[in-house]
Amino acid sequence: MPEKTTPLGDAALVVELGTRIDTALNSRCHALAAALEKRSGVKEAFAGYSTVTVHYDPDRTSFTALKAAISKLLKAKPRVGPSGRLHRLPVTYDGPDLAESAELLGLTTLELVRRHSQPIYRVFMVGFVPGFAYLGPLPPTLQLPRRRVPRTHVPAGTVAMAGEQTGVYPLPTPGGWHLLGRTSMPMFLSDNDPPSLLRPGDRVKFHPI
Amino acid sequence: MTVLRVEKPGLLTTVQDLGRPGHRAFGVPPSGALDRFALAAANRLVGNPEGAAGLECALNGPLLLALEPCLIAVTGADFTPCVNGGEIPLWTGVYLAAGERLSFSGRRGGARCYVAVAGGLAGKRWLGSLSTYLLVEKGGFDGRTLEAGDELELAGTPPRPLVSGRHLSRRLLPDYGREPVLAALPGPHYARLARASRTALWKSSFEVTRDADRMGFRLDGPQLEVTGRELLSLGLTMGAVQLPLGGQPILLMADHQTAGGYPVVVGVARAALPLAAQLLPGDRLSFAEVGLAEAQDAWRRLRRSLEEIA
């Protein structure tokens, strides 16, 4: 599909490159964001799953100039980004939603754990709160809609899943995903720059313990 | 140099500067003053760079004792600022002698006032900014709200001479009010709004609910409906208005979540954000559609107002 560029307020814009969770599409978004961040007048470019949100200074560039630059950048052959680091995360699968999720999926809890810990997931983006990595894609046999009523408090280190996504809550926050277990690996590294263990493009493997 | 002692902290007083942009890719919001115009003006009024750290005081305000002579300016909301009990003007540089107290004797309007001190406040810098981000307890005064007994230090030597009496004229201020009209642009998912909901969006007024903090304000108004399949999470910004399934919009503020999957139906223009920052639960707002060029010109006019403070 051709990209769609729309304003987001008067100093940001959103480019939509697609509507699916897809590694190639997401890589294009990260490559576009990196290329845009080198342009004068661009303050920050954030790659989502299939979009790029660009924060710009209207006194140094314009929406029209950026829109044209984006079209041009997307016509060029996409650069293949470096493959990220592989993180091995030990997980105790004892979450409050483990049994219920297995039942909804028609699996035993053991089978759910096996299937969830089998793939090597990609970090599509880090967002929501500091250090929260959106991992995926989740195997189709594990996909459930979000919980109808989100929890007001999910402890830091909780491993959870919803839809095509999985991840680890880095901080105690509200959350609407299904809670499967917990890891002792800190996701939010408060004294590091960047303050996140996981970075876009990194890969993650869960190890049941 | 220790310049002020906190005798009473106020309800929610934090150290803020103009934020830490550039870290959204790791989930870190920009943070910083909700009313960036008011903080920038306060700093200019005391001769600081616009981005120096000052205090953001929500709802009431602190009681501060000057330990050294200093130059301050109070801007933003009107909480009736007083020195040793006598009212002082807002948007004006004011000299404080050692032993004098800055207090606030009652809210007349607005939600957040800003106190700048010549020399700027010191604090714990995190990712390039002194702004307090309460969720992760980083930045500002040990990552927390001020408490009684805290002593505030200056970041640098105050500019000399301390020139009091610099003033920003009322006519140069944003159009603060209890029911502001926020200039806004249709957002990336505006086309998903049902026709009746588009009309309702521009024609109705919305109430700021109790669910309103530095992350964002949940609004209450007519039910708005969007169509189409669920979205994938995308990058957000201050001023973006999300529409969750319940149909009640959320206006994102400085500590906003950096990504989210709800449709973004409008984006509030930068020049209108100070107006939103001065709203409390129960206050009402509405949205007025503006073009991109018009919105950017309004921001340039605000910038020129700041530059008049010399």
XYZ file of C-alpha atoms in Angstrom:
519
model
C 0.000 0.000 0.000
C 1.203 3.573 -0.568
C 2.113 5.424 2.613
C -0.363 7.814 4.214
C 1.005 10.935 5.926
C -1.205 12.979 8.271
C -0.544 15.793 10.763
C -0.557 15.020 14.483
C -1.005 18.498 15.928
C 1.104 21.287 14.405
C 4.597 19.925 15.093
C 4.307 16.179 14.452
C 3.042 13.843 11.757
C 2.262 10.150 11.365
C 3.287 8.053 8.355
C 1.354 4.804 7.976
C 3.143 2.166 5.910
C 0.802 -0.747 6.540
C -1.633 -2.272 8.990
C -0.079 -5.621 9.943
C 2.411 -6.981 12.465
C 5.185 -7.978 10.110
C 8.948 -8.044 10.570
C 9.808 -6.671 7.108
C 7.275 -3.853 7.426
C 8.506 -2.984 10.913
C 12.140 -2.972 9.689
C 11.158 -0.477 6.989
C 9.589 1.732 9.678
C 12.765 1.652 11.780
C 14.924 2.386 8.702
C 12.660 5.312 7.745
C 12.740 6.683 11.316
C 16.556 6.477 11.383
C 16.844 8.238 7.999
C 14.421 10.981 9.054
C 16.259 11.642 12.308
C 19.287 12.697 10.229
C 17.290 15.464 8.504
C 17.518 19.015 9.734
C 14.347 20.131 11.494
C 13.437 16.598 12.609
C 13.648 16.376 16.386
C 12.608 12.758 16.901
C 11.165 9.923 14.822
C 9.411 6.988 16.528
C 8.828 3.719 14.680
C 5.679 1.829 15.696
C 4.665 -1.562 14.281
C 3.712 -0.161 10.907
C 3.945 3.616 11.367
C 6.492 6.344 12.019
C 5.617 9.340 14.205
C 7.832 12.323 13.350
C 8.308 15.278 15.726
C 9.578 18.322 13.831
C 10.336 22.010 14.206
C 8.056 23.921 11.801
C 10.541 26.805 11.795
C 13.218 24.585 10.240
C 11.210 22.270 8.000
C 7.583 21.834 6.967
C 4.916 19.159 6.738
C 5.012 19.390 2.928
C 8.806 19.084 2.734
C 8.778 16.104 5.097
C 5.965 14.388 3.222
C 7.946 14.658 -0.022
C 11.140 13.456 1.687
C 9.284 10.465 3.128
C 7.956 9.409 -0.299
C 11.443 9.666 -1.721
C 13.045 7.712 1.131
C 10.468 4.950 0.776
C 11.165 4.558 -2.960
C 14.810 3.803 -2.274
C 15.730 0.196 -1.592
C 15.301 -0.415 2.139
C 18.544 -0.932 3.988
C 18.671 -4.111 6.016
C 19.209 -3.057 9.606
C 21.691 -4.896 11.827
C 20.177 -7.896 13.560
C 19.718 -7.084 17.241
C 21.028 -8.790 20.354
C 19.475 -12.023 21.644
C 18.181 -11.889 25.218
C 17.562 -15.096 27.172
C 14.919 -14.464 29.833
C 14.275 -17.032 32.592
C 10.544 -17.216 33.349
C 8.610 -18.756 36.228
C 5.294 -19.613 34.590
C 2.951 -19.186 37.568
C 0.860 -16.163 36.499
C -2.704 -15.614 37.691
C -4.104 -16.010 34.139
C -2.100 -19.088 33.127
C -4.790 -21.689 33.831
C -7.649 -19.605 32.466
C -5.720 -18.745 29.288
C -4.876 -22.413 28.708
C -8.529 -23.323 29.153
C -9.710 -20.610 26.727
C -7.149 -21.843 24.178
C -8.036 -25.515 24.710
C -4.498 -26.363 25.854
C -2.953 -27.807 28.980
C -0.932 -25.249 30.971
C 2.184 -27.266 30.168
C 1.446 -27.023 26.438
C 0.741 -23.286 26.725
C 4.109 -22.799 28.451
C 5.853 -24.917 25.808
C 4.330 -22.972 22.912
C 4.891 -19.564 24.517
C 8.550 -20.261 25.277
C 9.364 -21.868 21.930
C 9.691 -18.928 19.467
C 12.416 -16.327 19.294
C 10.400 -13.102 19.427
C 11.302 -9.790 17.819
C 11.210 -6.435 19.657
C 8.943 -4.468 17.311
C 9.065 -1.337 19.424
C 9.575 -0.063 22.977
C 6.832 2.183 24.269
C 3.875 2.730 26.593
C 6.154 3.156 29.625
C 9.985 3.119 29.908
C 11.368 -0.306 28.991
C 8.108 -1.921 27.793
C 8.987 -3.960 24.683
C 6.270 -5.108 22.294
C 7.333 -8.664 21.355
C 5.869 -10.857 18.661
C 4.501 -12.346 16.651
C 2.794 -14.758 19.025
C 1.934 -18.199 17.546
C -1.664 -18.140 16.201
C -2.684 -20.923 18.612
C -1.970 -18.609 21.592
C -3.872 -15.528 20.508
C -6.564 -14.221 22.851
C -8.250 -10.794 22.943
C -7.261 -8.503 25.822
C -8.973 -9.029 29.154
C -12.331 -7.267 29.238
C -11.514 -5.457 32.446
C -7.860 -4.354 32.686
C -6.116 -4.885 36.026
C -5.269 -1.708 37.908
C -1.964 -3.141 39.139
C 0.390 -5.537 37.371
C 3.731 -6.111 39.156
C 7.049 -5.350 37.446
C 8.585 -8.400 35.753
C 5.222 -9.944 34.801
C 5.279 -11.865 31.493
C 2.010 -11.423 29.627
C 0.334 -11.785 26.237
C -2.594 -10.375 24.229
C -3.541 -10.710 20.567
C -0.422 -11.235 18.475
C 1.779 -9.680 21.170
C 3.695 -10.712 24.237
C 5.925 -8.791 26.615
C 7.232 -8.113 30.110
C 5.842 -5.299 32.280
C 8.928 -3.261 33.294
C 7.190 -1.282 36.058
C 4.123 -1.718 38.216
C 1.373 -0.312 35.965
C -2.219 -1.050 35.022
C -2.501 -3.705 32.316
C -5.058 -5.545 30.205
C -2.962 -8.496 29.012
C -3.105 -12.106 30.216
C -0.521 -12.672 32.951
C 1.440 -15.898 32.397
C 4.466 -15.675 34.675
C 7.365 -13.551 35.835
C 11.038 -12.983 35.141
C 13.726 -11.665 37.456
C 15.491 -9.816 34.624
C 14.986 -6.056 35.040
C 13.545 -4.469 31.880
C 13.813 -0.837 33.042
C 17.456 0.107 33.693
C 17.085 3.412 35.493
C 20.780 4.321 35.460
C 21.512 3.372 31.853
C 21.126 5.338 28.636
C 19.040 3.983 27.008
C 17.175 2.957 30.157
C 15.688 -0.142 28.529
C 17.186 -3.661 28.451
C 15.367 -4.392 25.194
C 15.839 -2.254 22.085
C 13.906 -2.262 18.823
C 15.197 -5.069 16.586
C 16.511 -7.137 19.517
C 15.313 -10.748 19.874
C 13.966 -12.462 22.978
C 13.729 -16.131 24.005
C 11.837 -17.122 27.165
C 13.246 -20.069 29.167
C 10.821 -21.792 31.582
C 12.442 -22.434 34.965
C 24.073 27.447 46.967
C 20.974 26.589 49.031
C 18.442 29.307 48.299
C 14.998 28.212 49.504
C 13.658 25.972 52.243
C 10.313 24.226 51.774
C 8.227 24.876 54.925
C 5.003 23.474 53.410
C 5.171 21.510 50.163
C 1.708 22.165 48.685
C -0.385 19.363 47.209
C 1.815 18.422 44.285
C 4.935 20.503 43.765
C 7.662 19.168 41.478
C 10.837 20.425 39.827
C 10.289 20.722 36.060
C 12.124 22.115 33.057
C 11.089 21.972 29.404
C 11.417 18.182 29.320
C 13.549 15.371 27.929
C 12.592 14.866 24.289
C 14.477 12.299 22.239
C 13.905 9.172 24.361
C 10.479 8.050 23.196
C 12.054 5.078 21.387
C 12.690 3.563 24.839
C 9.296 4.435 26.245
C 10.400 7.632 28.015
C 7.894 10.520 27.686
C 9.028 14.127 27.238
C 7.770 15.195 30.722
C 8.545 18.781 31.766
C 6.194 21.644 32.610
C 2.608 21.046 31.511
C 2.306 24.780 30.776
C 5.532 25.313 28.885
C 4.694 28.939 28.114
C 4.333 29.797 31.815
C 7.623 28.128 32.812
C 9.527 29.698 29.894
C 8.098 33.120 30.783
C 8.951 32.729 34.492
C 12.530 31.917 33.556
C 12.846 34.892 31.218
C 11.414 37.191 33.891
C 14.319 36.311 36.209
C 16.957 36.357 33.455
C 17.322 32.562 33.093
C 17.428 30.550 29.888
C 13.842 29.434 29.114
C 14.644 25.804 29.843
C 16.023 26.272 33.380
C 14.363 24.186 36.088
C 11.670 25.752 38.265
C 8.753 24.575 40.386
C 5.414 23.383 39.041
C 2.816 23.761 41.798
C -0.552 22.114 41.250
C -3.802 23.211 42.957
C -2.397 25.358 45.739
C 1.261 26.089 46.249
C 4.108 25.698 48.704
C 5.337 27.891 51.532
C 8.976 28.750 50.801
C 11.512 30.531 53.015
C 14.321 32.441 51.292
C 17.666 31.484 52.856
C 19.534 33.894 50.581
C 18.409 36.994 48.706
C 17.000 35.902 45.349
C 14.913 36.955 42.382
C 11.776 34.964 41.656
C 8.828 35.095 39.255
C 5.450 33.418 39.643
C 3.462 32.672 36.468
C 0.622 30.482 35.236
C -2.307 29.865 37.584
C -3.317 32.592 40.062
C -3.042 31.144 43.574
C -2.636 34.668 45.060
C 1.131 34.682 45.599
C 2.302 36.677 48.636
C 5.642 37.730 50.120
C 5.484 38.001 53.928
C 1.713 38.084 53.601
C 1.475 40.896 51.046
C 0.210 40.024 47.587
C 2.756 40.239 44.746
C 2.017 40.501 41.023
C 2.050 37.462 38.739
C 4.188 37.407 35.560
C 6.704 39.771 37.211
C 10.245 39.478 38.549
C 10.145 39.952 42.352
C 13.085 40.380 44.764
C 13.019 38.203 47.865
C 15.284 39.112 50.818
C 16.800 36.427 53.030
C 14.255 35.470 55.724
C 11.212 36.414 53.623
C 8.530 33.873 52.774
C 6.693 33.172 49.528
C 3.212 31.827 50.211
C -0.048 31.376 48.310
C -3.291 32.450 49.919
C -5.894 30.892 47.634
C -6.712 29.768 44.133
C -8.474 32.309 41.951
C -8.069 30.505 38.657
C -5.958 27.976 36.803
C -4.479 24.662 37.898
C -0.696 25.002 37.904
C 1.569 27.877 38.819
C 5.282 28.084 38.146
C 8.031 29.562 40.299
C 11.364 30.385 38.661
C 14.422 31.486 40.632
C 17.305 33.438 39.079
C 20.125 30.950 38.537
C 17.669 28.063 38.027
C 17.053 25.186 40.430
C 19.496 22.305 40.743
C 18.356 18.704 40.839
C 19.007 15.166 39.695
C 19.438 15.209 35.935
C 18.042 12.152 34.111
C 18.531 11.640 30.361
C 19.489 15.273 29.924
C 16.661 16.880 31.891
C 15.882 17.972 35.455
C 12.165 17.262 35.020
C 10.592 15.046 37.665
C 9.034 11.895 36.194
C 7.094 10.443 39.110
C 6.294 7.048 37.527
C 9.948 5.976 37.631
C 11.026 8.371 40.423
C 13.721 10.019 38.313
C 14.792 13.608 37.714
C 14.175 16.776 39.712
C 14.253 16.572 43.517
C 15.143 12.854 43.973
C 12.388 11.954 41.509
C 9.635 12.949 43.945
C 7.261 15.726 44.942
C 8.636 18.279 47.402
C 8.263 17.685 51.145
C 8.515 19.958 54.160
C 12.155 20.502 55.107
C 13.557 20.066 51.593
C 16.217 22.625 50.708
C 16.422 23.831 47.118
C 19.763 24.663 45.593
C 20.629 26.879 42.662
C 22.004 25.230 39.527
C 24.296 28.153 38.749
C 25.308 31.654 39.722
C 22.335 33.981 39.238
C 22.743 36.518 36.437
C 23.980 39.850 37.864
C 22.630 42.364 38.532
C 19.364 40.823 39.832
C 16.888 42.913 37.826
C 13.485 42.818 39.482
C 10.381 44.302 37.926
C 10.565 42.639 34.512
C 6.940 42.084 33.566
C 4.890 40.318 30.900
C 1.842 42.291 29.895
C -1.591 40.627 30.144
C -2.270 41.186 26.455
C 0.683 38.941 25.550
C -0.573 35.972 27.566
C -2.338 32.939 26.111
C -6.120 33.250 26.384
C -6.424 31.362 29.686
C -9.951 30.759 30.926
C -12.172 28.242 32.609
C -13.792 27.105 29.343
C -11.095 27.449 26.719
C -11.524 26.632 23.063
C -8.543 24.510 22.043
C -7.304 24.941 18.483
C -6.860 21.435 17.052
C -6.157 19.624 13.798
C -7.871 16.478 12.544
C -5.603 13.592 13.529
C -4.418 10.428 11.736
C -7.665 8.534 12.479
C -10.164 11.400 12.158
C -11.647 9.721 9.067
C -12.711 6.783 11.251
C -15.111 8.996 13.228
C -18.745 8.496 12.283
C -20.256 11.605 10.650
C -22.410 12.480 13.671
C -19.393 12.070 15.943
C -17.351 14.536 13.868
C -20.051 17.142 14.352
C -20.253 16.309 18.064
C -16.477 16.612 18.407
C -16.351 20.204 17.127
C -19.707 21.429 18.452
C -19.787 20.018 21.989
C -18.027 20.900 25.170
C -16.208 18.274 27.216
C -15.674 18.114 30.957
C -12.287 17.298 32.448
C -12.967 14.284 34.699
C -11.280 13.420 38.005
C -9.043 11.129 35.988
C -6.699 13.995 35.054
C -3.002 14.125 35.866
C 0.376 14.853 34.286
C -0.078 11.857 31.958
C -3.369 12.985 30.472
C -6.931 14.142 31.010
C -9.871 11.811 30.476
C -12.747 13.887 29.124
C -16.478 13.414 29.506
C -18.859 14.491 26.763
C -21.023 13.090 24.017
C -20.286 9.487 23.061
C -17.994 9.489 19.993
C -17.910 6.490 17.685
C -15.120 5.210 15.486
C -15.383 2.484 12.883
C -12.818 0.095 11.409
C -10.619 -2.652 12.749
C -8.371 -2.428 15.794
C -5.180 -0.416 15.294
C -1.582 -1.356 15.951
C 0.171 0.781 18.570
C 1.749 3.945 17.218
C 3.923 6.758 18.592
C 2.091 9.562 20.421
C 2.721 13.145 21.443
C 1.518 15.703 23.984
C -1.753 17.158 22.698
C -2.850 13.988 20.897
C -6.466 13.084 21.660
C -7.066 9.325 21.808
C -10.490 7.742 21.626
C -10.699 4.447 23.561
C -13.510 1.945 23.045
C -15.747 3.610 25.633
C -15.989 6.696 23.410
C -14.641 9.201 25.970
C -11.525 10.978 24.681
C -8.175 11.244 26.472
C -6.035 14.367 25.954
C -2.384 13.380 26.403
C -0.150 15.632 28.496
C 3.619 15.775 29.219
C 4.065 12.398 30.986
C 1.967 10.601 28.342
C 2.389 6.974 27.355
C 4.722 7.061 24.353
C 2.760 4.556 22.279
C -0.813 3.369 22.193
C -3.322 1.630 19.976
C -6.459 3.779 20.327
C -7.495 5.940 17.364
C -6.027 9.451 17.507
C -8.876 11.647 16.324
C -7.394 15.136 16.787
C -4.125 16.787 17.770
C -4.288 19.963 19.875
C -2.059 22.768 18.550
C 0.994 23.719 20.635
C -0.313 27.237 21.253
C -3.461 25.789 22.888
C -1.666 23.384 25.237
C -0.989 26.015 27.954
C -4.763 26.584 28.120
C -5.365 22.866 28.652
C -2.600 22.705 31.276
C -4.545 25.184 33.442
C -7.712 23.057 33.660
C -8.912 21.126 36.712
C -11.463 18.335 37.012
C -14.895 19.877 36.492
C -13.646 22.523 34.050
C -14.886 22.360 30.478
C -13.148 22.669 27.114
C -14.064 22.496 23.462
C -12.160 21.970 20.238
C -12.039 24.294 17.205
C -10.629 23.101 13.903
C -7.645 25.066 12.590
C -5.334 24.639 9.607
C -1.671 23.731 9.959
C -0.338 27.168 8.913
C -2.736 28.954 11.249
C -1.749 26.743 14.187
C 1.954 27.264 13.552
C 1.473 31.049 13.284
C -0.312 31.083 16.649
C 2.724 29.366 18.181
C 5.070 31.933 16.611
C 2.977 34.721 18.152
C 3.385 33.116 21.596
C 7.123 32.855 20.978
C 7.272 36.567 20.145
C 5.450 37.339 23.416
C 8.206 35.543 25.290
C 10.869 37.396 23.377
C 9.396 40.720 24.521
C 10.692 39.885 27.996
C 14.203 41.273 27.734
